[in-house]
CSV table of C-alpha atoms in Angstrom, one decimal:
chain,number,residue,atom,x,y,z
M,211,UNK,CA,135.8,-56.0,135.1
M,212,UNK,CA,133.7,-59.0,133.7
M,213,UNK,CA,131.6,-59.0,130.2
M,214,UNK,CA,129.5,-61.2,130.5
M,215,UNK,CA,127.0,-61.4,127.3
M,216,UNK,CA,123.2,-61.5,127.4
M,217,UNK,CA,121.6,-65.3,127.4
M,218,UNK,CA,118.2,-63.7,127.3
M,219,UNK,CA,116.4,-60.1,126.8
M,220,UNK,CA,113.0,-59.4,127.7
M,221,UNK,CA,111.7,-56.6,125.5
M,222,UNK,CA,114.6,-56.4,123.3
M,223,UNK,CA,113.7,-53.4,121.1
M,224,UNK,CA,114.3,-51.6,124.2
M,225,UNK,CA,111.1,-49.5,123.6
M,226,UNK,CA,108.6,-49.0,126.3
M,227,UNK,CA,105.2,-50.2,125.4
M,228,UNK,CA,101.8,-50.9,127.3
M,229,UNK,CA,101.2,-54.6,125.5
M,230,UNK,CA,101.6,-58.1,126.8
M,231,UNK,CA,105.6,-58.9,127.1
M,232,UNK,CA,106.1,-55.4,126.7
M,233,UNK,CA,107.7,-53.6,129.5
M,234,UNK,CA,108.0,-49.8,131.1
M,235,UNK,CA,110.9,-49.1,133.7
M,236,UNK,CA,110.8,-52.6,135.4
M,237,UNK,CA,112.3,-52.1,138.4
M,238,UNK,CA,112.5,-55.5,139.4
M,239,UNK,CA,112.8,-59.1,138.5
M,240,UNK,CA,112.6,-62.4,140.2
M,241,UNK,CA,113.2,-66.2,139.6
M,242,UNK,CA,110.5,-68.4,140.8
M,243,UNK,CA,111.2,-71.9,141.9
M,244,UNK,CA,109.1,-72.7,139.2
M,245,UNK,CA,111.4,-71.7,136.7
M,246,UNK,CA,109.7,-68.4,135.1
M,247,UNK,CA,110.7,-64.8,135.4
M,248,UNK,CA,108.6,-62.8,137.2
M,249,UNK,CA,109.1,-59.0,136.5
M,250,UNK,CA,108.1,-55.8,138.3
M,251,UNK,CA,107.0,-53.8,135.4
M,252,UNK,CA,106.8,-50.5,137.3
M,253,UNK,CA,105.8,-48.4,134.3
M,254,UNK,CA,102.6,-50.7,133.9
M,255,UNK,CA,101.4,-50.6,137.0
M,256,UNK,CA,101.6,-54.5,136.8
M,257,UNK,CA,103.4,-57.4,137.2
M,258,UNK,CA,104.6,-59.9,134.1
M,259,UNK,CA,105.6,-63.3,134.0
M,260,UNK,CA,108.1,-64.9,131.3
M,261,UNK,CA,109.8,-68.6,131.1
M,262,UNK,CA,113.6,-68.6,130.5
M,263,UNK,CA,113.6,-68.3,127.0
M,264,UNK,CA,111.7,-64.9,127.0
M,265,UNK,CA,108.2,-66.3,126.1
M,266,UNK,CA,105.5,-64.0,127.9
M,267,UNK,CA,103.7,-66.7,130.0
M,268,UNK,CA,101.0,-64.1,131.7
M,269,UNK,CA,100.2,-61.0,133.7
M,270,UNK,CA,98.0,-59.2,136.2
M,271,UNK,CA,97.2,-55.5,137.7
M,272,UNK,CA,96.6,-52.5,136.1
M,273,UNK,CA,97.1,-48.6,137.5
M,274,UNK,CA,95.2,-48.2,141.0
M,275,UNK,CA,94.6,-47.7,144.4
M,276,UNK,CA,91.9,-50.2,144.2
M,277,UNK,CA,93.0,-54.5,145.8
M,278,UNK,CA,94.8,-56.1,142.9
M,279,UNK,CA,95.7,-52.8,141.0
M,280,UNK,CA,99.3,-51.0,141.6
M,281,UNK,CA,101.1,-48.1,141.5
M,282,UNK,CA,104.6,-49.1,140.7
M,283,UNK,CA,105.5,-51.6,142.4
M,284,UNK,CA,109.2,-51.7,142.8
M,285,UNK,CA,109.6,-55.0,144.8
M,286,UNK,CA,108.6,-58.9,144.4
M,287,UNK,CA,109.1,-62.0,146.1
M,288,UNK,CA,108.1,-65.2,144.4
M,289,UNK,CA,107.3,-68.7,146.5
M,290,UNK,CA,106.3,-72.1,146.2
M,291,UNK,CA,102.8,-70.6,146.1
M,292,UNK,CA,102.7,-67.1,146.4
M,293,UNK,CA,103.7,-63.9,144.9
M,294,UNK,CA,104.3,-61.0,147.3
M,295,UNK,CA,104.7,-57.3,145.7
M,296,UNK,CA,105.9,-54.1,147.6
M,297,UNK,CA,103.2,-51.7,146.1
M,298,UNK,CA,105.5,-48.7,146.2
M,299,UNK,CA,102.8,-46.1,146.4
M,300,UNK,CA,100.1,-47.7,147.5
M,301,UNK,CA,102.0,-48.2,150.3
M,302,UNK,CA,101.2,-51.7,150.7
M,303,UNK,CA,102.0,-55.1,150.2
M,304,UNK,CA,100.3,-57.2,148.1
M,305,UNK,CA,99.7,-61.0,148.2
M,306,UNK,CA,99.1,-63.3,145.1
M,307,UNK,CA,98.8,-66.9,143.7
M,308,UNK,CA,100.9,-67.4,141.0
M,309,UNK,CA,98.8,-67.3,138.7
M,310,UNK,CA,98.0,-63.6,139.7
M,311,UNK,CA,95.1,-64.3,141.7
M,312,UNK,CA,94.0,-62.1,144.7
M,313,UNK,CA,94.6,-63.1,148.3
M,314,UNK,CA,96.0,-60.2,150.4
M,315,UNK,CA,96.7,-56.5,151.0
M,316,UNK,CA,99.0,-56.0,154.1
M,317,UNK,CA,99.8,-52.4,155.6
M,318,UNK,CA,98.5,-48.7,155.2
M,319,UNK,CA,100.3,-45.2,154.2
M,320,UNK,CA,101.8,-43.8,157.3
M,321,UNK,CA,104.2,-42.9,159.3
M,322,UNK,CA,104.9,-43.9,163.3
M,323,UNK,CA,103.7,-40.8,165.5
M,324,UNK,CA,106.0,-40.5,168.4
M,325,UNK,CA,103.1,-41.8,171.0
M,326,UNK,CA,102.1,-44.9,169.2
M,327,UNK,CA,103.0,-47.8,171.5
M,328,UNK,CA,103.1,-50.3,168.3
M,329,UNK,CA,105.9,-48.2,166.5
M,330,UNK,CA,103.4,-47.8,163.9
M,331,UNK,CA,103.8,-50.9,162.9
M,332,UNK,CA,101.6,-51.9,160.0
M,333,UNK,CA,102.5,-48.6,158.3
M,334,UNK,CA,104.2,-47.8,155.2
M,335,UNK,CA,106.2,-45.0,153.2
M,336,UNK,CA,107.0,-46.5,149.7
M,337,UNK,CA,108.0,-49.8,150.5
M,338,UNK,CA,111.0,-50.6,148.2
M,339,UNK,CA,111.8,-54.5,148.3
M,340,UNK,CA,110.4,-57.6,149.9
M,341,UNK,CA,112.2,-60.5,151.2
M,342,UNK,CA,111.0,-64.1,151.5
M,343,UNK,CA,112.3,-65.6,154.4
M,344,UNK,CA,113.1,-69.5,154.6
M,345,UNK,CA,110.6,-69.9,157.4
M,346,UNK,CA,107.9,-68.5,155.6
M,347,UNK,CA,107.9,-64.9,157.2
M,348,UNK,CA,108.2,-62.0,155.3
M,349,UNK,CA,110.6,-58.7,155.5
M,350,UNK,CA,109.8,-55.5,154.2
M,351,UNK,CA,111.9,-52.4,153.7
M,352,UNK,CA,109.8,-49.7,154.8
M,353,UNK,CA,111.8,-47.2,153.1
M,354,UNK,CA,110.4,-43.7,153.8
M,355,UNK,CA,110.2,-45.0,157.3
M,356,UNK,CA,114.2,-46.0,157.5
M,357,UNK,CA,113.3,-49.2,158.9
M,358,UNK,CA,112.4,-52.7,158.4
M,359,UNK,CA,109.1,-54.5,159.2
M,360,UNK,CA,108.4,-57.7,159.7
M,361,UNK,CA,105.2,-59.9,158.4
M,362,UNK,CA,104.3,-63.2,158.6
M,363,UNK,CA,102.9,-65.3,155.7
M,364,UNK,CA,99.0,-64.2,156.5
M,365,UNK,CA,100.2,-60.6,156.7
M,366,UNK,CA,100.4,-60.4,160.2
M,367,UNK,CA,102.6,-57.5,161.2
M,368,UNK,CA,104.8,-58.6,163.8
M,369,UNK,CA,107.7,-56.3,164.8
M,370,UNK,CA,109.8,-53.3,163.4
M,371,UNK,CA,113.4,-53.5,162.8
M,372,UNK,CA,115.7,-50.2,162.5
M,373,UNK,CA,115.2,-46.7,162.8
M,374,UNK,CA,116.4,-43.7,161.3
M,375,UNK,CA,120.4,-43.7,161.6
M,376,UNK,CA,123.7,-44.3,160.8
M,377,UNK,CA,124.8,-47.4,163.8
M,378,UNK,CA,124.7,-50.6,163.2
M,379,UNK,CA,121.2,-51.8,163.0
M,380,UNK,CA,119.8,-48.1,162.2
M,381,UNK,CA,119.0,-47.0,158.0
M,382,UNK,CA,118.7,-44.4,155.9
M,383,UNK,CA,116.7,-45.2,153.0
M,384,UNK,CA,116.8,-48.5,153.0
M,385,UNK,CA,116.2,-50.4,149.2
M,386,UNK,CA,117.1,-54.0,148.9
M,387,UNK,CA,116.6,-56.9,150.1
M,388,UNK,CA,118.8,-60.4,150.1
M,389,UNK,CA,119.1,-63.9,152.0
M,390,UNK,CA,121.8,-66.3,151.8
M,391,UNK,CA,122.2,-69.6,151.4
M,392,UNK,CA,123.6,-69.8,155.3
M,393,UNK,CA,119.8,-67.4,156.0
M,394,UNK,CA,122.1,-64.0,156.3
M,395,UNK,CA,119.9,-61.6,155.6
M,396,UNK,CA,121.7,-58.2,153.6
M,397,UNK,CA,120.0,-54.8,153.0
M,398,UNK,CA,121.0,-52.2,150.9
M,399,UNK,CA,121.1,-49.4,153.4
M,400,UNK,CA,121.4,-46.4,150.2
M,401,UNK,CA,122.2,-43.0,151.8
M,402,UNK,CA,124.3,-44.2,154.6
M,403,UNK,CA,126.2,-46.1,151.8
M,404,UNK,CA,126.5,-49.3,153.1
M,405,UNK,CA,125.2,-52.7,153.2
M,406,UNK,CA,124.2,-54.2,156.7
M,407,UNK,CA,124.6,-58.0,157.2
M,408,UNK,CA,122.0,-59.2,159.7
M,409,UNK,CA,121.7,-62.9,161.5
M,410,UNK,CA,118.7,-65.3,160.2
M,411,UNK,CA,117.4,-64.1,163.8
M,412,UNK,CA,117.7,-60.6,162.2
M,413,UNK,CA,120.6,-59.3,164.7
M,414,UNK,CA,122.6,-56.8,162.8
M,415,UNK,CA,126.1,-58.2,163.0
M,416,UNK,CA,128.5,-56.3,160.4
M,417,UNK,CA,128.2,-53.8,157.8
M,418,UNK,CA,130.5,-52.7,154.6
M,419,UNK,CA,130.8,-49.7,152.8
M,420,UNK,CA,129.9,-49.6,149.0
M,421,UNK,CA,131.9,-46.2,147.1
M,422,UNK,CA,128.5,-45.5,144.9
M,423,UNK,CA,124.6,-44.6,145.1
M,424,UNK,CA,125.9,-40.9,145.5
M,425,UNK,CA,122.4,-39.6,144.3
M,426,UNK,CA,119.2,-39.1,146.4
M,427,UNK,CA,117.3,-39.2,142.6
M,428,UNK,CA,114.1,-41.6,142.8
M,429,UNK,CA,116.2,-43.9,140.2
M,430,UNK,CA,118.6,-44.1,142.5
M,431,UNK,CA,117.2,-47.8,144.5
M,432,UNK,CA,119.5,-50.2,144.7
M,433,UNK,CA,119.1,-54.1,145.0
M,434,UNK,CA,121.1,-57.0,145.8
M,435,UNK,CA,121.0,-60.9,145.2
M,436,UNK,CA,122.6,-63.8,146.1
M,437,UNK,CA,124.4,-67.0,144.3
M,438,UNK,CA,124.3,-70.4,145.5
M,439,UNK,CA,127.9,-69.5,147.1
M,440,UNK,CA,126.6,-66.5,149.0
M,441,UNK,CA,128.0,-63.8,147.0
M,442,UNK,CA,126.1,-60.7,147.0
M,443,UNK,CA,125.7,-58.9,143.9
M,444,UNK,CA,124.7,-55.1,144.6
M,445,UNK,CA,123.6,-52.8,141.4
M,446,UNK,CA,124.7,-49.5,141.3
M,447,UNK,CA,121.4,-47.9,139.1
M,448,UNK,CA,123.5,-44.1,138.0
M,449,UNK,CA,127.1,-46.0,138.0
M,450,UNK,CA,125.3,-48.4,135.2
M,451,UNK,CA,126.6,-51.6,136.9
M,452,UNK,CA,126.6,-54.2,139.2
M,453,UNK,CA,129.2,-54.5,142.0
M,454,UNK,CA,130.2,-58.1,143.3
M,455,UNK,CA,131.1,-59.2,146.8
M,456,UNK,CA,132.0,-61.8,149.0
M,457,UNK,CA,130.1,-62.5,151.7
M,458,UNK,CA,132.0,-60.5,154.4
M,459,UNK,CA,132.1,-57.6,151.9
M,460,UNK,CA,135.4,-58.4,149.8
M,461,UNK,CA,135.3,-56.5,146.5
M,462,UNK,CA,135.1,-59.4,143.7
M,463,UNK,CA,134.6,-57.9,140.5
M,464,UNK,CA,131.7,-55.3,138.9
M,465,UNK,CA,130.2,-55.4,135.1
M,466,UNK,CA,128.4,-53.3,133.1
M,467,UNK,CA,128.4,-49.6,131.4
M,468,UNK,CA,126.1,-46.9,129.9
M,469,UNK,CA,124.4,-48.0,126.9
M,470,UNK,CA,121.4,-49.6,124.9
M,471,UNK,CA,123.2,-52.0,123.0
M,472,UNK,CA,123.1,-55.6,124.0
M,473,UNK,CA,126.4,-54.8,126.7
M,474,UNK,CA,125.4,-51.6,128.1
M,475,UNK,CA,122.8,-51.0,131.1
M,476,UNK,CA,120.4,-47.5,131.5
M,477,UNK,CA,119.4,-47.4,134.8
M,478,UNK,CA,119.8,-51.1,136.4
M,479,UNK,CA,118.2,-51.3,139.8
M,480,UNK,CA,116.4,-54.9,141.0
M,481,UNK,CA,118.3,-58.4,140.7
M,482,UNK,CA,117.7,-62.0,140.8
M,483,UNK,CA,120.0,-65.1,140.8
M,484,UNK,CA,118.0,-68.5,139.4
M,485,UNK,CA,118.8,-71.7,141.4
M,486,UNK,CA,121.0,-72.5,138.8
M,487,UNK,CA,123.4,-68.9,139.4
M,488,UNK,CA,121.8,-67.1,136.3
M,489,UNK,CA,121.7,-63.5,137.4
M,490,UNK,CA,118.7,-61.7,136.1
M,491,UNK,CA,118.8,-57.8,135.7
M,492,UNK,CA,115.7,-55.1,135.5
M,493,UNK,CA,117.4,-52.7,133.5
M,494,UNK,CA,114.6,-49.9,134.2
M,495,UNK,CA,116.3,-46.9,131.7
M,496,UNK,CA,115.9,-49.4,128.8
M,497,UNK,CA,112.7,-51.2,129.5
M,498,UNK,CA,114.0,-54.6,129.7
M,499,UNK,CA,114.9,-57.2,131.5
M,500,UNK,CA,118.6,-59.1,131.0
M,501,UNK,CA,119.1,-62.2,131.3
M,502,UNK,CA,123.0,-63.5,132.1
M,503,UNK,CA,124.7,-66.8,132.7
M,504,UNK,CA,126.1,-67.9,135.6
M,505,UNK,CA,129.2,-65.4,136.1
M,506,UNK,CA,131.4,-67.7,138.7
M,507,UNK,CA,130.4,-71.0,136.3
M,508,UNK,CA,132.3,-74.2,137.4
M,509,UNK,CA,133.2,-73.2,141.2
């Protein structure tokens, strides 16, 4: 088992608050290619953005139904330009600048009715994660739904993936979202406990099983990343860790136990590798966001 120690926490004290910098249950983290942290801070209703060192930079939204405002989001991609959030409850996705500026609000709350020749696309049940795509397109997992949508840039709905299942290609509660280097697209696929491995054309092609995510709780979301050498880091939120795999599935190596201290993790559910392989970790049970160095460092 690694230890890796802490380069940077976000909200050290550990202490949920509503103030700027301050954070409640962030359930999600991302590195921008502009070098700052962008965090998911669920329990806010909002979204936050830090540099590396931990400095609050800005922030944006506030509790509501109404364009702009939240209810916990869970998910965030960040882009050259934009800043897409999975709106968990709203149902939605939501389109920024980076500077937190309005542009878009994608979907509704719904589910597909069996006659519905468009598989009901467009529709949404507590969208967990969403995936920036090298080519610009967007993926969503539609997680009520047990299935995976995908958008273009403009929020153009153009096709579902998945259904409700257990074969290759089908989901049960699906939660995270990660590309690789080579465009291999993974998903945490939670209660059939599993991660599916998909082509960049979005084929499902293979599929491992993960021995965790046991619970059906509402903490139990798990996420995945990537590293520059396609390894896929998976965190297990009620196991208090993060498993590490090859990318064919091997077993590498796993970090992390209960705790508040600097070494522990409370409920640990989105993650985010930087382009230089620092992993970034929303550890929601202690309201903060960890920062670690690169854990394969020289390969």
């Amino acid at each position: 088992q690694l230890a890796p120690s802490a380069n940077v926490i976000l909200n050290a004290a550990g202490i949920a608050g509503p103030g700027a910098g301050a954070l409640s249950s962030p359930r999600n983290v991302a590195a921008g290619p502009d070098g700052l942290i962008y965090v998911a801070d669920a329990g806010n209703h909002r979204i936050q953005v830090f540099d590396r060192d931990g400095t609050f930079v800005r922030g944006w939204g506030g509790f509501g139904a109404a364009p702009g405002q939240f209810n916990e989001p869970w998910g965030l991609a960040v882009g050259e330009e934009f800043v897409y959030v999975a709106d968990t409850w709203n149902h939605r996705i939501q389109k920024f600048s980076l500077d937190g500026q309005l542009l878009g609000t994608f979907g509704a709350s719904g589910s597909p009715a069996a006659d519905d020749p468009t598989g009901g696309l467009g529709l949404f049940f507590g969208p967990r994660d969403v995936l920036l795509l090298a080519d610009g397109r967007l993926l969503v997992t539609d997680t009520g739904n047990h299935r995976l949508q995908l958008l273009d840039a403009d929020g153009t709905f153009l096709s579902v993936i998945g259904g409700f299942g257990n074969e290759l290609g089908q989901f049960n509660e699906p939660v995270g979202l990660a590309a690789a280097p080579d465009g291999t697209v993974y998903v945490a696929d939670t209660w059939n406990g599993r991660i599916q491995r998909f082509s960049p054309e979005l084929f499902a092609v293979g599929e491992w099983p993960v021995e965790a995510w046991d619970s059906q709780s509402i903490n139990n979301k798990p996420y995945l990343a990537t590293d520059s050498e396609g390894r896929v880091y998976v965190s297990d939120p009620e196991g208090y860790r993060v498993l590490i795999f090859s990318p064919t599935g091997a077993y590498l190596n796993r970090f992390g136990q209960f705790g508040s201290d600097p070494a522990g993790l409370g409920l640990p559910n989105g993650l985010a590798v930087a382009a230089d392989d620092t992993l970034w970790v929303a550890d929601a049970g202690n309201h903060r966001v960890i920062g670690y160095p690169a854990l394969f460092g020289g390969e």
